[in-house]
Amino acid sequence: MLLRRLTYAFALAIFSNVAACHDESPIVPSGPRPVAVAPSPSKPIDRLAEGELAPGTHQAFGFVAPRDLHLDATFPDSAHFSGQVDPLALASYVKERVSASSAEVAEGRTTYERVRILAGDPKRVYKIDILSPNSLKTLLILSDLTPPQAVQGLSVAERWQRAGMTANGQLLDPMKQE
């Protein structure tokens, strides 16, 4: 009798497992259901608009030039870039990266006077020229217009000496003419 009950229990267990494996009803998870997110209608952040220039790796005075411009020369008070870019796209690129109230636009030239570079030193003032002498090359020239700081507390003789002159206007060292 005990053997018959065990056999019956074993058969019932196998039958219920087989029936559960063949059940085609969907499994419904408990808890909150995920919400479908609709794609954003605006353009993605990592995409450029038509004709928009991408930032590059060359920079001067805190200004990062577009990818298609190359740094040709740097000087203590200026930097020169050139490349094949659309001058209007370059002007838009520059306008986004400087604090400028206006620009002077003429044929083949755009000039931003007395601007501050947003990623640069806020105390420095620059002039930015965008020149397109021909359809093959566009030039960008950054010029630092910030006047040098005046040194306070010098006597008149010390100022002349720093300029390399005597108080009566003669060169201190005639062999070192500038």
PDB file of C-alpha atoms in Angstrom:
ATOM      1  CA  MET A   1       0.000   0.000   0.000  1.00  0.00           C
ATOM      2  CA  LEU A   2       2.792   2.403   0.821  1.00  0.00           C
ATOM      3  CA  LEU A   3       4.462   1.543  -2.449  1.00  0.00           C
ATOM      4  CA  ARG A   4       1.261   2.260  -4.320  1.00  0.00           C
ATOM      5  CA  ARG A   5       0.904   5.703  -2.662  1.00  0.00           C
ATOM      6  CA  LEU A   6       4.526   6.609  -3.455  1.00  0.00           C
ATOM      7  CA  THR A   7       4.105   5.542  -7.064  1.00  0.00           C
ATOM      8  CA  TYR A   8       0.891   7.564  -7.300  1.00  0.00           C
ATOM      9  CA  ALA A   9       2.618  10.686  -5.782  1.00  0.00           C
ATOM     10  CA  PHE A  10       5.591  10.272  -8.083  1.00  0.00           C
ATOM     11  CA  ALA A  11       3.388   9.953 -11.169  1.00  0.00           C
ATOM     12  CA  LEU A  12       1.361  12.991 -10.117  1.00  0.00           C
ATOM     13  CA  ALA A  13       4.561  15.050  -9.704  1.00  0.00           C
ATOM     14  CA  ILE A  14       5.840  14.055 -13.139  1.00  0.00           C
ATOM     15  CA  PHE A  15       2.473  14.734 -14.763  1.00  0.00           C
ATOM     16  CA  SER A  16       2.179  18.194 -13.192  1.00  0.00           C
ATOM     17  CA  ASN A  17       5.748  19.118 -14.330  1.00  0.00           C
ATOM     18  CA  VAL A  18       5.031  17.974 -17.880  1.00  0.00           C
ATOM     19  CA  ALA A  19       1.746  19.885 -17.924  1.00  0.00           C
ATOM     20  CA  ALA A  20       3.506  23.026 -16.661  1.00  0.00           C
ATOM     21  CA  CYS A  21       6.107  22.800 -19.445  1.00  0.00           C
ATOM     22  CA  HIS A  22       3.422  22.664 -22.104  1.00  0.00           C
ATOM     23  CA  ASP A  23       1.383  25.555 -20.683  1.00  0.00           C
ATOM     24  CA  GLU A  24       1.262  28.259 -23.378  1.00  0.00           C
ATOM     25  CA  SER A  25      -0.167  31.030 -21.229  1.00  0.00           C
ATOM     26  CA  PRO A  26       2.086  34.137 -21.063  1.00  0.00           C
ATOM     27  CA  ILE A  27       4.055  34.782 -17.921  1.00  0.00           C
ATOM     28  CA  VAL A  28       3.084  38.111 -16.408  1.00  0.00           C
ATOM     29  CA  PRO A  29       5.755  39.645 -14.180  1.00  0.00           C
ATOM     30  CA  SER A  30       4.598  41.286 -11.012  1.00  0.00           C
ATOM     31  CA  GLY A  31       5.503  44.900 -10.186  1.00  0.00           C
ATOM     32  CA  PRO A  32       5.503  48.098 -12.250  1.00  0.00           C
ATOM     33  CA  ARG A  33       5.577  47.746 -16.005  1.00  0.00           C
ATOM     34  CA  PRO A  34       8.286  49.561 -17.992  1.00  0.00           C
ATOM     35  CA  VAL A  35       7.146  52.674 -19.785  1.00  0.00           C
ATOM     36  CA  ALA A  36       8.006  53.081 -23.471  1.00  0.00           C
ATOM     37  CA  VAL A  37      10.044  56.226 -24.149  1.00  0.00           C
ATOM     38  CA  ALA A  38       9.350  58.068 -27.376  1.00  0.00           C
ATOM     39  CA  PRO A  39      12.374  59.359 -29.305  1.00  0.00           C
ATOM     40  CA  SER A  40      13.155  63.032 -28.824  1.00  0.00           C
ATOM     41  CA  PRO A  41      11.950  65.229 -31.698  1.00  0.00           C
ATOM     42  CA  SER A  42      14.981  67.559 -31.459  1.00  0.00           C
ATOM     43  CA  LYS A  43      18.341  66.694 -32.966  1.00  0.00           C
ATOM     44  CA  PRO A  44      20.699  64.605 -30.815  1.00  0.00           C
ATOM     45  CA  ILE A  45      23.454  66.412 -28.958  1.00  0.00           C
ATOM     46  CA  ASP A  46      26.196  64.476 -30.727  1.00  0.00           C
ATOM     47  CA  ARG A  47      25.117  65.549 -34.237  1.00  0.00           C
ATOM     48  CA  LEU A  48      26.098  68.624 -36.215  1.00  0.00           C
ATOM     49  CA  ALA A  49      23.645  70.681 -38.207  1.00  0.00           C
ATOM     50  CA  GLU A  50      24.121  71.030 -41.939  1.00  0.00           C
ATOM     51  CA  GLY A  51      27.245  73.151 -42.553  1.00  0.00           C
ATOM     52  CA  GLU A  52      28.122  73.419 -38.843  1.00  0.00           C
ATOM     53  CA  LEU A  53      31.830  73.169 -37.974  1.00  0.00           C
ATOM     54  CA  ALA A  54      33.119  70.741 -35.365  1.00  0.00           C
ATOM     55  CA  PRO A  55      35.736  71.791 -32.767  1.00  0.00           C
ATOM     56  CA  GLY A  56      39.266  70.645 -33.475  1.00  0.00           C
ATOM     57  CA  THR A  57      42.448  70.247 -31.457  1.00  0.00           C
ATOM     58  CA  HIS A  58      44.323  73.461 -32.363  1.00  0.00           C
ATOM     59  CA  GLN A  59      43.863  76.366 -29.973  1.00  0.00           C
ATOM     60  CA  ALA A  60      45.264  79.777 -29.129  1.00  0.00           C
ATOM     61  CA  PHE A  61      44.370  82.103 -26.234  1.00  0.00           C
ATOM     62  CA  GLY A  62      41.687  79.622 -25.122  1.00  0.00           C
ATOM     63  CA  PHE A  63      39.960  79.646 -28.530  1.00  0.00           C
ATOM     64  CA  VAL A  64      39.586  76.144 -29.982  1.00  0.00           C
ATOM     65  CA  ALA A  65      39.642  76.335 -33.775  1.00  0.00           C
ATOM     66  CA  PRO A  66      37.367  74.211 -35.960  1.00  0.00           C
ATOM     67  CA  ARG A  67      38.606  70.804 -37.051  1.00  0.00           C
ATOM     68  CA  ASP A  68      39.321  71.920 -40.630  1.00  0.00           C
ATOM     69  CA  LEU A  69      41.528  74.879 -39.642  1.00  0.00           C
ATOM     70  CA  HIS A  70      45.227  74.472 -39.005  1.00  0.00           C
ATOM     71  CA  LEU A  71      47.393  76.654 -36.766  1.00  0.00           C
ATOM     72  CA  ASP A  72      49.909  78.316 -39.092  1.00  0.00           C
ATOM     73  CA  ALA A  73      51.734  80.629 -36.692  1.00  0.00           C
ATOM     74  CA  THR A  74      51.592  81.949 -33.138  1.00  0.00           C
ATOM     75  CA  PHE A  75      53.088  85.134 -31.811  1.00  0.00           C
ATOM     76  CA  PRO A  76      52.918  86.673 -28.320  1.00  0.00           C
ATOM     77  CA  ASP A  77      49.961  88.819 -29.362  1.00  0.00           C
ATOM     78  CA  SER A  78      48.370  86.921 -32.287  1.00  0.00           C
ATOM     79  CA  ALA A  79      47.631  83.544 -33.843  1.00  0.00           C
ATOM     80  CA  HIS A  80      46.988  82.680 -37.492  1.00  0.00           C
ATOM     81  CA  PHE A  81      44.814  79.785 -38.678  1.00  0.00           C
ATOM     82  CA  SER A  82      43.937  78.688 -42.222  1.00  0.00           C
ATOM     83  CA  GLY A  83      41.967  75.984 -43.981  1.00  0.00           C
ATOM     84  CA  GLN A  84      39.197  75.140 -46.397  1.00  0.00           C
ATOM     85  CA  VAL A  85      36.023  76.124 -44.560  1.00  0.00           C
ATOM     86  CA  ASP A  86      32.985  78.171 -45.455  1.00  0.00           C
ATOM     87  CA  PRO A  87      33.549  81.743 -44.166  1.00  0.00           C
ATOM     88  CA  LEU A  88      29.917  82.089 -43.051  1.00  0.00           C
ATOM     89  CA  ALA A  89      30.070  78.796 -41.125  1.00  0.00           C
ATOM     90  CA  LEU A  90      33.336  79.962 -39.542  1.00  0.00           C
ATOM     91  CA  ALA A  91      31.745  83.280 -38.541  1.00  0.00           C
ATOM     92  CA  SER A  92      28.895  81.379 -36.854  1.00  0.00           C
ATOM     93  CA  TYR A  93      31.409  79.103 -35.125  1.00  0.00           C
ATOM     94  CA  VAL A  94      33.373  82.101 -33.806  1.00  0.00           C
ATOM     95  CA  LYS A  95      30.229  83.929 -32.662  1.00  0.00           C
ATOM     96  CA  GLU A  96      29.269  80.983 -30.423  1.00  0.00           C
ATOM     97  CA  ARG A  97      32.652  81.026 -28.688  1.00  0.00           C
ATOM     98  CA  VAL A  98      33.198  84.732 -28.032  1.00  0.00           C
ATOM     99  CA  SER A  99      31.278  87.516 -26.348  1.00  0.00           C
ATOM    100  CA  ALA A 100      30.660  89.893 -29.206  1.00  0.00           C
ATOM    101  CA  SER A 101      27.977  92.527 -29.500  1.00  0.00           C
ATOM    102  CA  SER A 102      28.390  92.956 -33.243  1.00  0.00           C
ATOM    103  CA  ALA A 103      30.489  92.079 -36.251  1.00  0.00           C
ATOM    104  CA  GLU A 104      31.649  94.179 -39.183  1.00  0.00           C
ATOM    105  CA  VAL A 105      30.943  92.331 -42.407  1.00  0.00           C
ATOM    106  CA  ALA A 106      32.389  93.313 -45.771  1.00  0.00           C
ATOM    107  CA  GLU A 107      33.011  91.394 -48.958  1.00  0.00           C
ATOM    108  CA  GLY A 108      35.537  88.667 -48.180  1.00  0.00           C
ATOM    109  CA  ARG A 109      35.989  89.755 -44.550  1.00  0.00           C
ATOM    110  CA  THR A 110      34.256  89.509 -41.165  1.00  0.00           C
ATOM    111  CA  THR A 111      35.718  91.317 -38.156  1.00  0.00           C
ATOM    112  CA  TYR A 112      34.817  90.983 -34.486  1.00  0.00           C
ATOM    113  CA  GLU A 113      36.223  93.974 -32.576  1.00  0.00           C
ATOM    114  CA  ARG A 114      36.975  93.997 -28.847  1.00  0.00           C
ATOM    115  CA  VAL A 115      35.674  90.527 -27.972  1.00  0.00           C
ATOM    116  CA  ARG A 116      36.435  88.197 -25.101  1.00  0.00           C
ATOM    117  CA  ILE A 117      36.990  84.503 -25.712  1.00  0.00           C
ATOM    118  CA  LEU A 118      34.529  82.605 -23.508  1.00  0.00           C
ATOM    119  CA  ALA A 119      36.995  79.791 -22.721  1.00  0.00           C
ATOM    120  CA  GLY A 120      39.947  82.194 -22.364  1.00  0.00           C
ATOM    121  CA  ASP A 121      41.166  84.780 -19.876  1.00  0.00           C
ATOM    122  CA  PRO A 122      38.235  87.129 -19.152  1.00  0.00           C
ATOM    123  CA  LYS A 123      40.624  90.085 -18.697  1.00  0.00           C
ATOM    124  CA  ARG A 124      41.965  89.868 -22.261  1.00  0.00           C
ATOM    125  CA  VAL A 125      40.411  91.629 -25.252  1.00  0.00           C
ATOM    126  CA  TYR A 126      40.797  90.368 -28.833  1.00  0.00           C
ATOM    127  CA  LYS A 127      40.108  91.256 -32.434  1.00  0.00           C
ATOM    128  CA  ILE A 128      39.137  88.362 -34.710  1.00  0.00           C
ATOM    129  CA  ASP A 129      39.381  88.653 -38.495  1.00  0.00           C
ATOM    130  CA  ILE A 130      37.943  86.058 -40.873  1.00  0.00           C
ATOM    131  CA  LEU A 131      39.299  86.548 -44.371  1.00  0.00           C
ATOM    132  CA  SER A 132      38.394  84.660 -47.527  1.00  0.00           C
ATOM    133  CA  PRO A 133      40.771  85.898 -50.236  1.00  0.00           C
ATOM    134  CA  ASN A 134      39.682  83.084 -52.557  1.00  0.00           C
ATOM    135  CA  SER A 135      37.433  80.037 -52.562  1.00  0.00           C
ATOM    136  CA  LEU A 136      40.305  77.706 -51.681  1.00  0.00           C
ATOM    137  CA  LYS A 137      41.409  79.154 -48.354  1.00  0.00           C
ATOM    138  CA  THR A 138      39.881  80.902 -45.359  1.00  0.00           C
ATOM    139  CA  LEU A 139      42.052  82.707 -42.805  1.00  0.00           C
ATOM    140  CA  LEU A 140      41.300  83.334 -39.138  1.00  0.00           C
ATOM    141  CA  ILE A 141      43.499  85.834 -37.321  1.00  0.00           C
ATOM    142  CA  LEU A 142      43.265  86.319 -33.542  1.00  0.00           C
ATOM    143  CA  SER A 143      44.918  89.512 -32.273  1.00  0.00           C
ATOM    144  CA  ASP A 144      45.328  90.321 -28.586  1.00  0.00           C
ATOM    145  CA  LEU A 145      44.409  93.982 -28.055  1.00  0.00           C
ATOM    146  CA  THR A 146      44.898  94.003 -24.284  1.00  0.00           C
ATOM    147  CA  PRO A 147      47.243  96.869 -23.356  1.00  0.00           C
ATOM    148  CA  PRO A 148      50.237  95.973 -21.200  1.00  0.00           C
ATOM    149  CA  GLN A 149      49.857  96.693 -17.509  1.00  0.00           C
ATOM    150  CA  ALA A 150      51.542  99.847 -16.347  1.00  0.00           C
ATOM    151  CA  VAL A 151      54.177  99.368 -13.683  1.00  0.00           C
ATOM    152  CA  GLN A 152      53.403 101.574 -10.701  1.00  0.00           C
ATOM    153  CA  GLY A 153      55.935 103.234  -8.406  1.00  0.00           C
ATOM    154  CA  LEU A 154      58.782 103.886 -10.881  1.00  0.00           C
ATOM    155  CA  SER A 155      60.588 107.191 -11.076  1.00  0.00           C
ATOM    156  CA  VAL A 156      61.018 108.965 -14.412  1.00  0.00           C
ATOM    157  CA  ALA A 157      64.670 107.852 -14.636  1.00  0.00           C
ATOM    158  CA  GLU A 158      63.687 104.218 -13.977  1.00  0.00           C
ATOM    159  CA  ARG A 159      61.048 104.356 -16.729  1.00  0.00           C
ATOM    160  CA  TRP A 160      63.601 105.694 -19.215  1.00  0.00           C
ATOM    161  CA  GLN A 161      66.060 103.018 -18.157  1.00  0.00           C
ATOM    162  CA  ARG A 162      63.467 100.246 -18.739  1.00  0.00           C
ATOM    163  CA  ALA A 163      62.926 101.706 -22.196  1.00  0.00           C
ATOM    164  CA  GLY A 164      66.695 101.484 -22.852  1.00  0.00           C
ATOM    165  CA  MET A 165      67.216 105.242 -22.892  1.00  0.00           C
ATOM    166  CA  THR A 166      68.771 107.915 -20.732  1.00  0.00           C
ATOM    167  CA  ALA A 167      66.659 110.714 -19.266  1.00  0.00           C
ATOM    168  CA  ASN A 168      67.749 113.060 -22.098  1.00  0.00           C
ATOM    169  CA  GLY A 169      66.610 110.591 -24.828  1.00  0.00           C
ATOM    170  CA  GLN A 170      69.946 108.931 -25.713  1.00  0.00           C
ATOM    171  CA  LEU A 171      70.332 105.136 -26.066  1.00  0.00           C
ATOM    172  CA  LEU A 172      71.867 103.474 -23.028  1.00  0.00           C
ATOM    173  CA  ASP A 173      73.695 100.971 -25.234  1.00  0.00           C
ATOM    174  CA  PRO A 174      74.092 102.246 -28.824  1.00  0.00           C
ATOM    175  CA  MET A 175      75.147  98.753 -29.924  1.00  0.00           C
ATOM    176  CA  LYS A 176      71.670  97.416 -28.949  1.00  0.00           C
ATOM    177  CA  GLN A 177      69.333  99.288 -31.207  1.00  0.00           C
ATOM    178  CA  GLU A 178      65.809  97.952 -31.350  1.00  0.00           C
TER     179      GLU A 178
END
